[in-house]
Amino acid sequence: MGYQADRAAERGAPGVWFRPAVTAPVARDRELAALTEAAKWPPSLVLVEGVAGVGKGTLVAELVRRQRIEHWVAARRCDPSRHQTPFGVLVDLLSTYPRALGPLGQAAGAVGSLVPELADRLPSSSDTSAAAVATGLREVIGAMGRVTLVVEDAQWADKWSLRVLRAIVDDPPAALTLVLTYRPEQVGASGPLGPRSGRMNRTRIVVEPLGRDGVELLAAEVVGEVSSAAVDALWRRTAGLPFAVAELVGAMGDPAVLRDADGTSAEQALDRAPVPWSVREEMTDQVRRLSTAAASVVRAAAVLRVPVPAQVLCAVAGAEMIEVGRLLRRAVLVETGPHIGIRYPLAARAVYESMPSGERRRLHERALAVLGGEWPAHQLATHARGAGAVREWVRHGVRAAEEAMAAGDDDTALGWLTDLVAEPALPAEELARLVTILCGHGLRGGGHREVIPVLERLFTDQRLPERVRAEVAIGLGLLLMRAPGDLPRADIKIRSAVRTPGVAEAWSLRGVAIFGMPYLGNRSVEECRRWQNLVFERIGAMPRGPARTALLASMVQSRLTLGDASAADLEDLLPSAVDPHDLEHLEQLSRARCNLADVCAWLGHYDHARALLAEGLRGAASAPYVRSTGLGTEVRLDWMAGRWAGLAERAEAIAVANAGSLPVAGEMRLVQGWLAIAAGDLARAKKCLRETGMTDPETGVAPVVLSAIAAMTTLLLDRGDIRSACTHADAGVALLRHQRVWAWAGDLTPVAVAAYAAAQRFEDARRLIDQAATGIATLDGPFLSAALNTARAHLAAATEPPHTAASLYTAAAAEHQSLGLPHIAATLTERAALLGAPHSFLDLAKTYESLGAVIAAARCRHHARRAGTPVRSTRGRRGYGRSLSPRETEIAHLLADGRTNREIAETLFLSRRTVEDHVANILRKHGSPTRAAYVADN
């Protein structure tokens, strides 16, 4: 079955349901080929069988479309409420026949009274008996010549039409193709006409539900590309029935949310989507046609949600086992191993939601009683909640949350906990206990956006003691730290809560630890050290365990950043290993290692950072937020190391999955901004850099903000906008001087000095170099030292003889190369070469090209040409066809950025005529009539 949405007016605005239009089959090449081939060779009987919604109709619709080109084709769908009139289906089929008929016997006249549209082409007859009409219909069909007749849902065809069709099969017209679609569970394995095939070529085509790949293709056909996790969720809910897939996606308020959804967000988005009315109508019709006993079994299966043994299903429904057998034969229920349930979850949900609330509650009560205590806690909790049994709901719900935590599934655990604390009938003491658990585990998962509003409501819940509300405030503050723009609010929440008497020390110290983190907001070094010392004094008296490791995880990053301890000393404070079954302790140790890796990456200890990350990520599988921070650091390391292949896509995936978490998403936008600058995509670079938090440093993550300011300054210097570059440099330097955390000076200092030197602000440049030198003196930071030497080279280039600056650039390049930073090393080598150092511009161009820095590569080729070095042209050779040549690809990036031909020519050091030719080719290959259309599409 294939669906294809007309992506224009039929979809409408977000939030409006649209019904996908059925056009061509999707993922049905084998079935369509078999159907088309079988229909070619009359006389032929083609039987297309499959359960409801599997796509039989779309297959035969495509056949009709193809055959209509060659001969007359008629297709009719049987309706159980209408097509019980004698010969009703055949009358509908023949009434539209437009051509002259061949020779007819007198018996054909009996058809005229039923099909008046053909009366003027039939002999007259007064015999209108059923037997005469049946004979006449056979004669009329035989006189039509080459025709194809399609009867859909033949299981509902009237018995008189079926008799005629059986007679035709026994003695068929030579030019007839007869196609029947049907549901095998309603007519038997032989089909609606029985086992006979007469003298017709008989072909049986079984249409099965789509596999996962087919669901992916169909979803993409309806709404465009969707994520792998969304495909999995769709497949589970629909069992691969194309009708259900297309209708469910069509019922989404905004199907685009499935494009980048991870597992959790895909499940949530599909759960929020209403059951499509077409699926609801289909299931309502199925249940309506059942006996009272059979309908009760189907409703019980909908309440149970998951397949269960037949005995359990009957016990909940209060029905006999014979009813289950009948429902299986009719395919209303299906077997999954030894268990039985409704064919697909979306259908079960449709049945469940159509039931009166009283009946749902009664069946939940019976399910709870029948299942007892041996079934999984989440199932028992669901039935207890549906039955309104609060005590059992709390008992089983807590156990379900604990089981999810033990399995490392924090998102599921948080779902149970947030539902439990929202229960109005929850006793106060139970609420206090669950709130504490929710705060602790809310910090482990990645769903802080869902937890924050819950904690904000609980913060004012008067059922909770003041001590517990204070712990809620600390947990809320810790979560708010991750949300864009919420750092000031987090600070206020935590400061007021840590002073509350009776707050558990572990919670209080986790709150205090926040004030010792220099990278959040714009705290001074002195304030951070004061809080850090207070926490470390308490840590010294704590026994080894998860609470101590959690505090260390919060502190080691800050301690190393300020240079108050070495990485080795801090690692010695951490446990070398923990019980692998103690997930909380394992996750806190992973957090500590990932935090240390982050600081090592800023300082320039790249190999050690990767080793820490490898250990940290191994233990973070069940802690989504910790894992995201570690993966973010890994992406930044790969940017520095020149491992750029696929890096922008990796960064995008992490940023989208952590859209509400500025510490993670901001770092990914930073990497994407630097990459976009290297690729010459300046519009993209500016957009990404603004999303790092650089426009509001108080609410951002300081090292990311400083690096983003450095990137924006670089971009402006490359464009020759020295004044704006200095404005950004001044803002970054002011923040750096206020905080005096020189561990983050590596990206900004050399760029700011370059801006000052370009503006001839030499004293400002010297002052910054001197301050940075003093600031990093107590830090073990190889990258910081290399960056300081780069800054000195920039100043020398503006104030010293060329050979002096060239030697400084060459030394700084070697320093960066030894650290494994090829892109920075290449830019410094290029500067040295421009000042006369003996470096090959062509070799530099190759280095840049291998990284993906196309603008820099073009610049170096230009330098080589000016120096008289022969340069092989990179213009695309003939034979690229519709694809872009390498040079066209470079220009296309700049064209999409809105650059004029003159700007592109200046950037890539080409003639305007050459650029004009390339732009014309790009527009032609893309199919864009104008530059504006191309920019809009890209």
Short mmCIF file of C-alpha atoms in Angstrom, two decimals, residues 130-320:
data_model
loop_
_atom_site.label_atom_id
_atom_site.label_comp_id
_atom_site.label_asym_id
_atom_site.label_seq_id
_atom_site.Cartn_x
_atom_site.Cartn_y
_atom_site.Cartn_z
CA ALA A 130 -32.22 -14.17 -11.73
CA ALA A 131 -31.14 -17.04 -13.94
CA ALA A 132 -31.74 -14.97 -17.09
CA VAL A 133 -29.86 -11.97 -15.65
CA ALA A 134 -26.94 -14.21 -14.67
CA THR A 135 -26.73 -15.65 -18.17
CA GLY A 136 -27.08 -12.19 -19.70
CA LEU A 137 -24.30 -10.75 -17.59
CA ARG A 138 -21.97 -13.50 -18.75
CA GLU A 139 -22.84 -12.72 -22.38
CA VAL A 140 -22.37 -8.95 -21.95
CA ILE A 141 -18.96 -9.38 -20.32
CA GLY A 142 -17.94 -11.74 -23.11
CA ALA A 143 -19.01 -9.17 -25.73
CA MET A 144 -16.85 -6.39 -24.31
CA GLY A 145 -13.64 -7.62 -25.87
CA ARG A 146 -10.34 -6.89 -24.08
CA VAL A 147 -11.30 -5.67 -20.63
CA THR A 148 -10.06 -5.85 -17.06
CA LEU A 149 -12.63 -6.03 -14.27
CA VAL A 150 -11.46 -5.34 -10.70
CA VAL A 151 -13.60 -6.25 -7.69
CA GLU A 152 -12.15 -4.95 -4.42
CA ASP A 153 -13.11 -6.38 -1.03
CA ALA A 154 -14.73 -9.33 -2.77
CA GLN A 155 -15.46 -10.90 0.61
CA TRP A 156 -18.48 -8.55 0.72
CA ALA A 157 -19.70 -9.20 -2.83
CA ASP A 158 -23.32 -10.34 -3.12
CA LYS A 159 -23.87 -14.04 -3.69
CA TRP A 160 -25.51 -13.51 -7.11
CA SER A 161 -22.50 -11.64 -8.46
CA LEU A 162 -20.21 -14.36 -7.10
CA ARG A 163 -22.25 -17.03 -8.92
CA VAL A 164 -21.82 -15.16 -12.20
CA LEU A 165 -18.10 -14.77 -11.62
CA ARG A 166 -17.71 -18.48 -10.86
CA ALA A 167 -19.51 -19.31 -14.09
CA ILE A 168 -17.25 -16.94 -16.00
CA VAL A 169 -14.18 -18.59 -14.47
CA ASP A 170 -15.46 -21.99 -15.60
CA ASP A 171 -15.98 -20.75 -19.18
CA PRO A 172 -14.13 -17.44 -19.54
CA PRO A 173 -14.17 -14.91 -22.39
CA ALA A 174 -10.81 -15.05 -24.12
CA ALA A 175 -9.98 -11.38 -23.57
CA LEU A 176 -11.01 -11.00 -19.91
CA THR A 177 -8.75 -10.27 -16.94
CA LEU A 178 -10.55 -10.57 -13.60
CA VAL A 179 -8.87 -9.20 -10.48
CA LEU A 180 -10.31 -9.81 -7.01
CA THR A 181 -8.99 -8.44 -3.75
CA TYR A 182 -10.17 -9.89 -0.48
CA ARG A 183 -9.44 -10.58 3.17
CA PRO A 184 -8.58 -14.28 3.43
CA GLU A 185 -9.77 -14.58 7.03
CA GLN A 186 -13.32 -13.87 5.86
CA VAL A 187 -13.52 -16.16 2.83
CA GLY A 188 -11.04 -18.97 3.40
CA ALA A 189 -7.74 -19.88 1.79
CA SER A 190 -9.24 -20.58 -1.65
CA GLY A 191 -10.57 -17.06 -2.09
CA PRO A 192 -14.11 -15.79 -2.69
CA LEU A 193 -14.66 -17.99 -5.77
CA GLY A 194 -13.45 -21.20 -4.20
CA PRO A 195 -10.69 -23.45 -5.55
CA ARG A 196 -11.89 -23.46 -9.19
CA SER A 197 -9.80 -21.80 -11.87
CA GLY A 198 -11.51 -23.21 -14.94
CA ARG A 199 -9.65 -22.31 -18.06
CA MET A 200 -8.29 -19.04 -16.70
CA ASN A 201 -4.66 -18.44 -15.78
CA ARG A 202 -4.94 -18.28 -11.99
CA THR A 203 -2.44 -16.22 -9.95
CA ARG A 204 -2.59 -15.68 -6.20
CA ILE A 205 -0.67 -12.73 -4.75
CA VAL A 206 -0.35 -12.45 -0.98
CA VAL A 207 0.26 -8.91 0.30
CA GLU A 208 2.05 -8.94 3.65
CA PRO A 209 2.61 -6.01 6.06
CA LEU A 210 5.66 -3.90 5.37
CA GLY A 211 8.98 -4.57 7.05
CA ARG A 212 10.81 -1.82 8.88
CA ASP A 213 12.51 -0.58 5.69
CA GLY A 214 9.17 -0.37 3.95
CA VAL A 215 7.72 1.67 6.80
CA GLU A 216 10.67 4.05 6.50
CA LEU A 217 10.07 4.49 2.75
CA LEU A 218 6.35 5.02 3.23
CA ALA A 219 6.78 7.57 6.03
CA ALA A 220 9.28 9.47 3.88
CA GLU A 221 6.80 9.43 0.99
CA VAL A 222 4.06 10.92 3.17
CA VAL A 223 5.91 13.61 5.14
CA GLY A 224 9.54 13.53 4.08
CA GLU A 225 12.52 11.97 5.81
CA VAL A 226 12.02 10.78 9.39
CA SER A 227 14.59 9.62 11.93
CA SER A 228 15.51 5.99 12.45
CA ALA A 229 14.03 6.09 15.97
CA ALA A 230 10.75 7.45 14.58
CA VAL A 231 10.63 4.63 12.02
CA ASP A 232 11.04 2.07 14.80
CA ALA A 233 8.24 3.68 16.81
CA LEU A 234 5.93 3.78 13.78
CA TRP A 235 6.63 0.15 12.96
CA ARG A 236 5.84 -0.98 16.50
CA ARG A 237 2.55 0.92 16.60
CA THR A 238 1.29 -0.15 13.19
CA ALA A 239 2.75 -3.66 12.70
CA GLY A 240 3.78 -2.51 9.23
CA LEU A 241 0.24 -1.89 7.91
CA PRO A 242 0.61 0.92 5.35
CA PHE A 243 -2.87 2.26 6.02
CA ALA A 244 -2.07 2.68 9.71
CA VAL A 245 1.38 4.17 9.06
CA ALA A 246 0.11 6.82 6.67
CA GLU A 247 -2.94 7.69 8.76
CA LEU A 248 -0.92 7.98 11.97
CA VAL A 249 1.69 10.24 10.40
CA GLY A 250 -1.12 12.27 8.83
CA ALA A 251 -2.75 12.72 12.24
CA MET A 252 0.42 14.25 13.72
CA GLY A 253 0.01 17.91 14.56
CA ASP A 254 3.44 18.58 13.09
CA PRO A 255 4.89 15.55 11.28
CA ALA A 256 8.22 17.39 10.98
CA VAL A 257 8.95 16.57 14.63
CA LEU A 258 9.69 13.02 13.47
CA ARG A 259 12.55 14.19 11.26
CA ASP A 260 15.19 14.42 13.99
CA ALA A 261 13.40 12.67 16.87
CA ASP A 262 15.32 10.32 19.14
CA GLY A 263 13.68 7.27 20.72
CA THR A 264 12.03 9.12 23.60
CA SER A 265 10.79 12.12 21.63
CA ALA A 266 9.47 9.90 18.83
CA GLU A 267 7.48 7.81 21.31
CA GLN A 268 6.12 10.93 22.99
CA ALA A 269 5.19 12.61 19.72
CA LEU A 270 3.30 9.55 18.46
CA ASP A 271 1.59 9.08 21.82
CA ARG A 272 0.35 12.68 21.66
CA ALA A 273 -1.02 12.23 18.14
CA PRO A 274 -4.75 11.44 18.14
CA VAL A 275 -5.92 8.11 16.82
CA PRO A 276 -6.82 8.84 13.17
CA TRP A 277 -10.57 8.82 12.68
CA SER A 278 -10.18 6.35 9.83
CA VAL A 279 -8.46 3.82 12.11
CA ARG A 280 -11.05 4.47 14.82
CA GLU A 281 -13.86 3.97 12.29
CA GLU A 282 -12.32 0.76 10.96
CA MET A 283 -12.02 -0.76 14.44
CA THR A 284 -15.49 0.45 15.48
CA ASP A 285 -16.95 -1.30 12.43
CA GLN A 286 -15.06 -4.49 13.23
CA VAL A 287 -16.25 -4.57 16.83
CA ARG A 288 -19.82 -3.63 15.84
CA ARG A 289 -20.07 -6.71 13.60
CA LEU A 290 -19.05 -9.04 16.44
CA SER A 291 -21.24 -10.90 18.89
CA THR A 292 -21.49 -9.51 22.42
CA ALA A 293 -19.11 -12.14 23.77
CA ALA A 294 -16.56 -11.65 21.00
CA ALA A 295 -16.68 -7.86 21.39
CA SER A 296 -15.97 -8.21 25.11
CA VAL A 297 -12.81 -10.22 24.28
CA VAL A 298 -11.59 -7.52 21.88
CA ARG A 299 -12.21 -4.79 24.47
CA ALA A 300 -10.38 -6.81 27.11
CA ALA A 301 -7.43 -7.19 24.73
CA ALA A 302 -7.44 -3.39 24.22
CA VAL A 303 -7.37 -2.79 27.97
CA LEU A 304 -4.57 -5.32 28.48
CA ARG A 305 -2.59 -3.52 25.73
CA VAL A 306 0.00 -6.28 25.31
CA PRO A 307 -0.51 -9.84 24.06
CA VAL A 308 -1.34 -12.28 26.88
CA PRO A 309 -2.13 -16.00 27.14
CA ALA A 310 -5.60 -16.92 25.92
CA GLN A 311 -6.64 -18.02 29.42
CA VAL A 312 -5.80 -14.60 30.85
CA LEU A 313 -7.64 -12.83 28.04
CA CYS A 314 -10.77 -14.92 28.57
CA ALA A 315 -10.64 -14.43 32.35
CA VAL A 316 -10.49 -10.65 32.00
CA ALA A 317 -13.22 -10.62 29.34
CA GLY A 318 -15.42 -13.17 31.13
CA ALA A 319 -15.75 -15.12 27.87
CA GLU A 320 -15.27 -18.67 26.64
#
